[in-house]
Amino acid sequence: MERTARAATTPTPEPLPAGDVAALLDGVPRQRGPAAAPAPRLPRPALLPRPWRLLPSPTGTPVTFAYTAILALTSLFASWASPGLLYAVYQDSSTDVAHLLRTPVFVLLASALWIAGGLLSPYALAFVLVLTALERRIGGARAILVFLAGHVLATLATEVPVGLAVLAGHLPDTSLHRLDYGISFGVAASIGALSGLLAPWVRWPLLALVGYSLVTDLIAFQDPMTNWGHLISLGIGTGLWPLVRRWRREWVQALALAGAVPVAP
């Protein structure tokens, strides 16, 4: 009875104003409802093919673009010049042993201004595609360094043995004046270097195809010195893989700092 009496005499609390009730409710943790479904993620737009990036441009690949323009002009000159004039120009630009002994720097640079076979040569198309792709990945100056490494080193690797063979009496003196010009050594080295920057499913078929073609030419034995030079320059390019891959990382970082988007590897 005491407990009942005390409970009966307990004063009833007065209702709180509406504003105070709202304030109290704000402090009460809300019940966890069903988990909200995550907002649907919009699909990323697919990268559209951009075939024009395979070709050089004055803004995207200025070095390859300028070099291609020079080769186009020299090829047009070769198609219109008289045979006598053209032979004289080729002879002055040739990296034969005699010219390498007299003016090595001049002929090594001048010989890379001509396309053996003209604009219809397979090496003309390979030059445009490969140098463009290489410049987009490592920059123009470094792409030209790769090209010149193959051009110069493969030339010396094929012409120095000719000079030594002449000195030893195994070849006639006329071998010292053999015509040797063109961009094919540089192109082969660029193909070898570029393959190291491509995905494996592209790299190995490319090397297999190019290597098979070069070995087939060597077996035909129509121009063994040039054919050996092509294989040597391809090997030079593949030997540059560690260097061009480091250049690739540095080029991507430079483009990122400049706010540009690099080409996909």
XYZ file of C-alpha atoms in Angstrom:
265
model
C 0.000 0.000 0.000
C 2.836 2.355 0.754
C 4.348 1.743 -2.651
C 0.942 2.222 -4.264
C 0.240 5.413 -2.365
C 3.575 6.876 -3.221
C 3.145 6.027 -6.839
C -0.275 7.613 -6.863
C 0.986 10.804 -5.342
C 3.869 11.143 -7.836
C 3.233 14.327 -9.784
C 2.556 13.910 -13.491
C 5.236 15.665 -15.604
C 4.019 18.572 -17.630
C 4.208 18.206 -21.399
C 7.149 19.993 -23.040
C 6.604 22.607 -25.669
C 6.840 21.485 -29.272
C 10.181 23.157 -29.791
C 11.753 21.436 -26.784
C 10.435 18.060 -27.984
C 12.081 18.602 -31.354
C 15.314 19.481 -29.621
C 15.234 16.284 -27.603
C 14.416 14.171 -30.643
C 17.372 15.627 -32.483
C 19.652 14.178 -29.836
C 18.206 10.650 -30.112
C 20.016 8.402 -32.581
C 17.829 7.616 -35.528
C 16.951 4.048 -36.343
C 19.111 2.537 -39.040
C 16.948 1.981 -42.052
C 17.607 -0.287 -44.989
C 20.972 0.350 -46.621
C 20.658 2.832 -49.416
C 21.531 1.400 -52.786
C 24.764 2.867 -54.169
C 24.353 5.386 -56.907
C 24.737 3.738 -60.283
C 28.151 4.382 -61.821
C 27.977 5.756 -65.276
C 29.987 3.731 -67.767
C 33.173 5.399 -68.887
C 33.006 6.425 -72.485
C 34.927 4.039 -74.695
C 38.017 5.437 -76.323
C 37.219 5.964 -79.954
C 39.842 4.837 -82.449
C 41.958 7.703 -83.663
C 43.749 6.439 -86.761
C 45.176 9.880 -87.513
C 47.484 9.466 -84.506
C 49.359 6.845 -86.509
C 50.618 9.624 -88.794
C 52.965 12.474 -87.869
C 51.592 15.933 -87.212
C 53.307 19.299 -86.732
C 51.966 19.595 -83.174
C 51.884 16.002 -81.923
C 55.104 14.672 -83.472
C 56.976 17.677 -84.899
C 60.333 15.915 -85.292
C 58.935 13.001 -87.289
C 56.751 15.395 -89.278
C 59.736 17.560 -90.267
C 61.907 14.535 -91.100
C 59.112 13.037 -93.206
C 58.754 16.304 -95.115
C 62.497 16.316 -95.868
C 62.395 12.707 -97.076
C 59.407 13.529 -99.276
C 61.331 16.410 -100.881
C 64.464 14.329 -101.491
C 62.330 11.532 -102.950
C 60.640 13.977 -105.320
C 64.068 15.256 -106.347
C 65.211 11.681 -106.989
C 62.182 11.026 -109.187
C 62.774 14.109 -111.359
C 66.568 14.472 -111.442
C 68.614 13.173 -114.339
C 70.344 9.823 -113.795
C 73.799 11.400 -113.934
C 72.980 14.089 -111.376
C 71.232 11.611 -109.109
C 74.184 9.209 -109.169
C 76.565 12.038 -108.303
C 74.391 13.077 -105.339
C 74.089 9.504 -104.126
C 77.836 9.048 -104.446
C 78.532 12.165 -102.398
C 76.078 10.988 -99.714
C 77.278 7.397 -99.634
C 78.665 5.925 -96.417
C 81.223 3.805 -98.236
C 84.631 3.275 -96.713
C 86.293 6.015 -98.769
C 83.795 8.668 -97.655
C 83.784 7.463 -94.057
C 87.526 7.996 -93.947
C 87.301 11.534 -95.390
C 84.018 13.046 -94.169
C 82.391 10.597 -91.735
C 79.962 12.981 -90.026
C 78.719 14.518 -93.264
C 78.013 11.252 -95.068
C 76.451 9.603 -92.013
C 73.926 12.443 -91.864
C 73.529 12.944 -95.622
C 72.936 9.250 -96.298
C 69.928 9.353 -93.934
C 68.189 11.912 -96.186
C 67.385 9.390 -98.918
C 64.978 6.487 -99.222
C 66.361 3.638 -101.297
C 63.471 2.818 -103.609
C 61.724 6.147 -103.108
C 58.366 6.802 -101.524
C 57.076 3.401 -102.688
C 59.631 1.551 -100.583
C 58.247 -0.462 -97.637
C 60.766 1.336 -95.453
C 59.090 4.662 -96.269
C 55.786 3.527 -94.758
C 57.575 1.824 -91.860
C 59.496 5.024 -91.152
C 56.316 7.105 -90.890
C 54.436 4.640 -88.667
C 57.307 3.555 -86.436
C 58.917 6.962 -85.857
C 55.512 8.499 -85.132
C 54.710 5.828 -82.548
C 58.172 6.081 -81.012
C 58.068 9.877 -80.744
C 54.669 9.752 -79.045
C 56.118 7.440 -76.396
C 59.585 8.844 -75.675
C 59.721 12.252 -77.367
C 61.143 13.478 -80.647
C 64.786 13.992 -79.665
C 65.082 10.534 -78.128
C 63.303 8.889 -81.062
C 65.868 10.423 -83.418
C 68.678 9.221 -81.149
C 67.363 5.667 -81.466
C 67.120 6.048 -85.230
C 70.658 7.450 -85.521
C 72.058 4.754 -83.223
C 70.861 2.068 -85.608
C 71.859 4.054 -88.702
C 75.388 4.857 -87.536
C 76.312 1.684 -85.670
C 74.969 -0.698 -88.305
C 76.734 1.289 -91.030
C 80.050 1.059 -89.212
C 79.466 -2.626 -88.449
C 79.095 -3.385 -92.150
C 81.587 -0.967 -93.712
C 84.537 -1.447 -91.351
C 84.853 -5.163 -92.247
C 84.854 -4.152 -95.930
C 87.787 -1.818 -95.339
C 89.661 -4.497 -93.430
C 88.953 -7.062 -96.160
C 90.342 -4.661 -98.787
C 93.480 -4.140 -96.715
C 93.878 -7.897 -96.375
C 93.467 -8.345 -100.141
C 90.241 -10.317 -99.927
C 88.182 -7.652 -101.724
C 89.065 -5.360 -104.653
C 89.661 -1.640 -104.169
C 86.344 -0.878 -105.870
C 84.593 -2.108 -102.703
C 85.781 1.065 -100.994
C 83.378 3.078 -103.194
C 80.297 0.896 -102.868
C 77.061 2.965 -102.764
C 75.523 2.827 -99.316
C 72.700 5.200 -98.380
C 69.137 5.181 -97.082
C 67.089 5.061 -93.887
C 66.571 1.317 -93.604
C 69.118 0.748 -90.800
C 67.542 3.475 -88.681
C 64.055 2.143 -89.348
C 65.033 -1.397 -88.335
C 66.552 -0.117 -85.082
C 63.435 1.947 -84.391
C 61.236 -1.121 -84.911
C 63.349 -3.064 -82.441
C 63.200 -0.284 -79.844
C 59.471 0.350 -80.301
C 58.643 -3.327 -79.829
C 59.980 -3.100 -76.281
C 57.326 -0.494 -75.472
C 54.395 -2.466 -76.874
C 52.188 -5.031 -75.182
C 53.568 -8.603 -75.414
C 50.780 -9.746 -77.740
C 51.966 -7.097 -80.242
C 55.683 -7.149 -79.458
C 56.548 -10.756 -80.216
C 54.515 -11.167 -83.433
C 56.030 -7.899 -84.701
C 59.575 -9.040 -83.966
C 58.879 -12.477 -85.442
C 57.466 -10.991 -88.637
C 60.262 -8.458 -89.123
C 62.964 -10.947 -88.167
C 61.600 -13.549 -90.581
C 61.558 -11.005 -93.404
C 65.142 -9.911 -92.736
C 66.450 -13.470 -92.463
C 64.684 -14.372 -95.713
C 66.403 -11.467 -97.454
C 69.748 -12.594 -96.062
C 69.239 -16.156 -97.281
C 68.441 -14.834 -100.763
C 72.011 -13.416 -100.726
C 71.280 -10.567 -103.132
C 72.840 -7.855 -100.947
C 74.356 -9.635 -97.924
C 76.048 -6.554 -96.443
C 72.835 -4.564 -96.359
C 70.884 -7.565 -95.107
C 73.355 -8.112 -92.281
C 73.083 -4.423 -91.481
C 69.323 -4.742 -91.122
C 69.648 -7.624 -88.673
C 72.347 -5.796 -86.730
C 70.265 -2.645 -86.471
C 67.220 -4.636 -85.333
C 69.407 -6.156 -82.617
C 70.634 -2.684 -81.651
C 67.044 -1.540 -81.229
C 66.101 -4.487 -79.024
C 69.236 -3.904 -76.983
C 67.927 -0.424 -76.180
C 64.822 -1.754 -74.387
C 66.005 -0.819 -70.842
C 66.876 2.688 -72.009
C 63.712 3.386 -73.997
C 61.544 2.015 -71.189
C 63.173 4.439 -68.755
C 62.692 7.228 -71.295
C 59.070 6.169 -71.591
C 58.503 6.580 -67.823
C 60.221 9.962 -67.826
C 58.172 11.099 -70.831
C 54.895 10.068 -69.177
C 55.865 11.992 -66.043
C 56.759 15.060 -68.095
C 53.426 14.907 -69.921
C 51.580 14.498 -66.629
C 53.257 17.596 -65.218
C 52.352 19.483 -68.370
C 48.736 18.334 -68.112
C 48.845 16.320 -71.306
C 47.557 12.774 -71.748
C 50.218 10.327 -72.963
C 49.536 7.715 -75.577
C 48.636 4.293 -74.260
C 51.598 1.898 -74.067
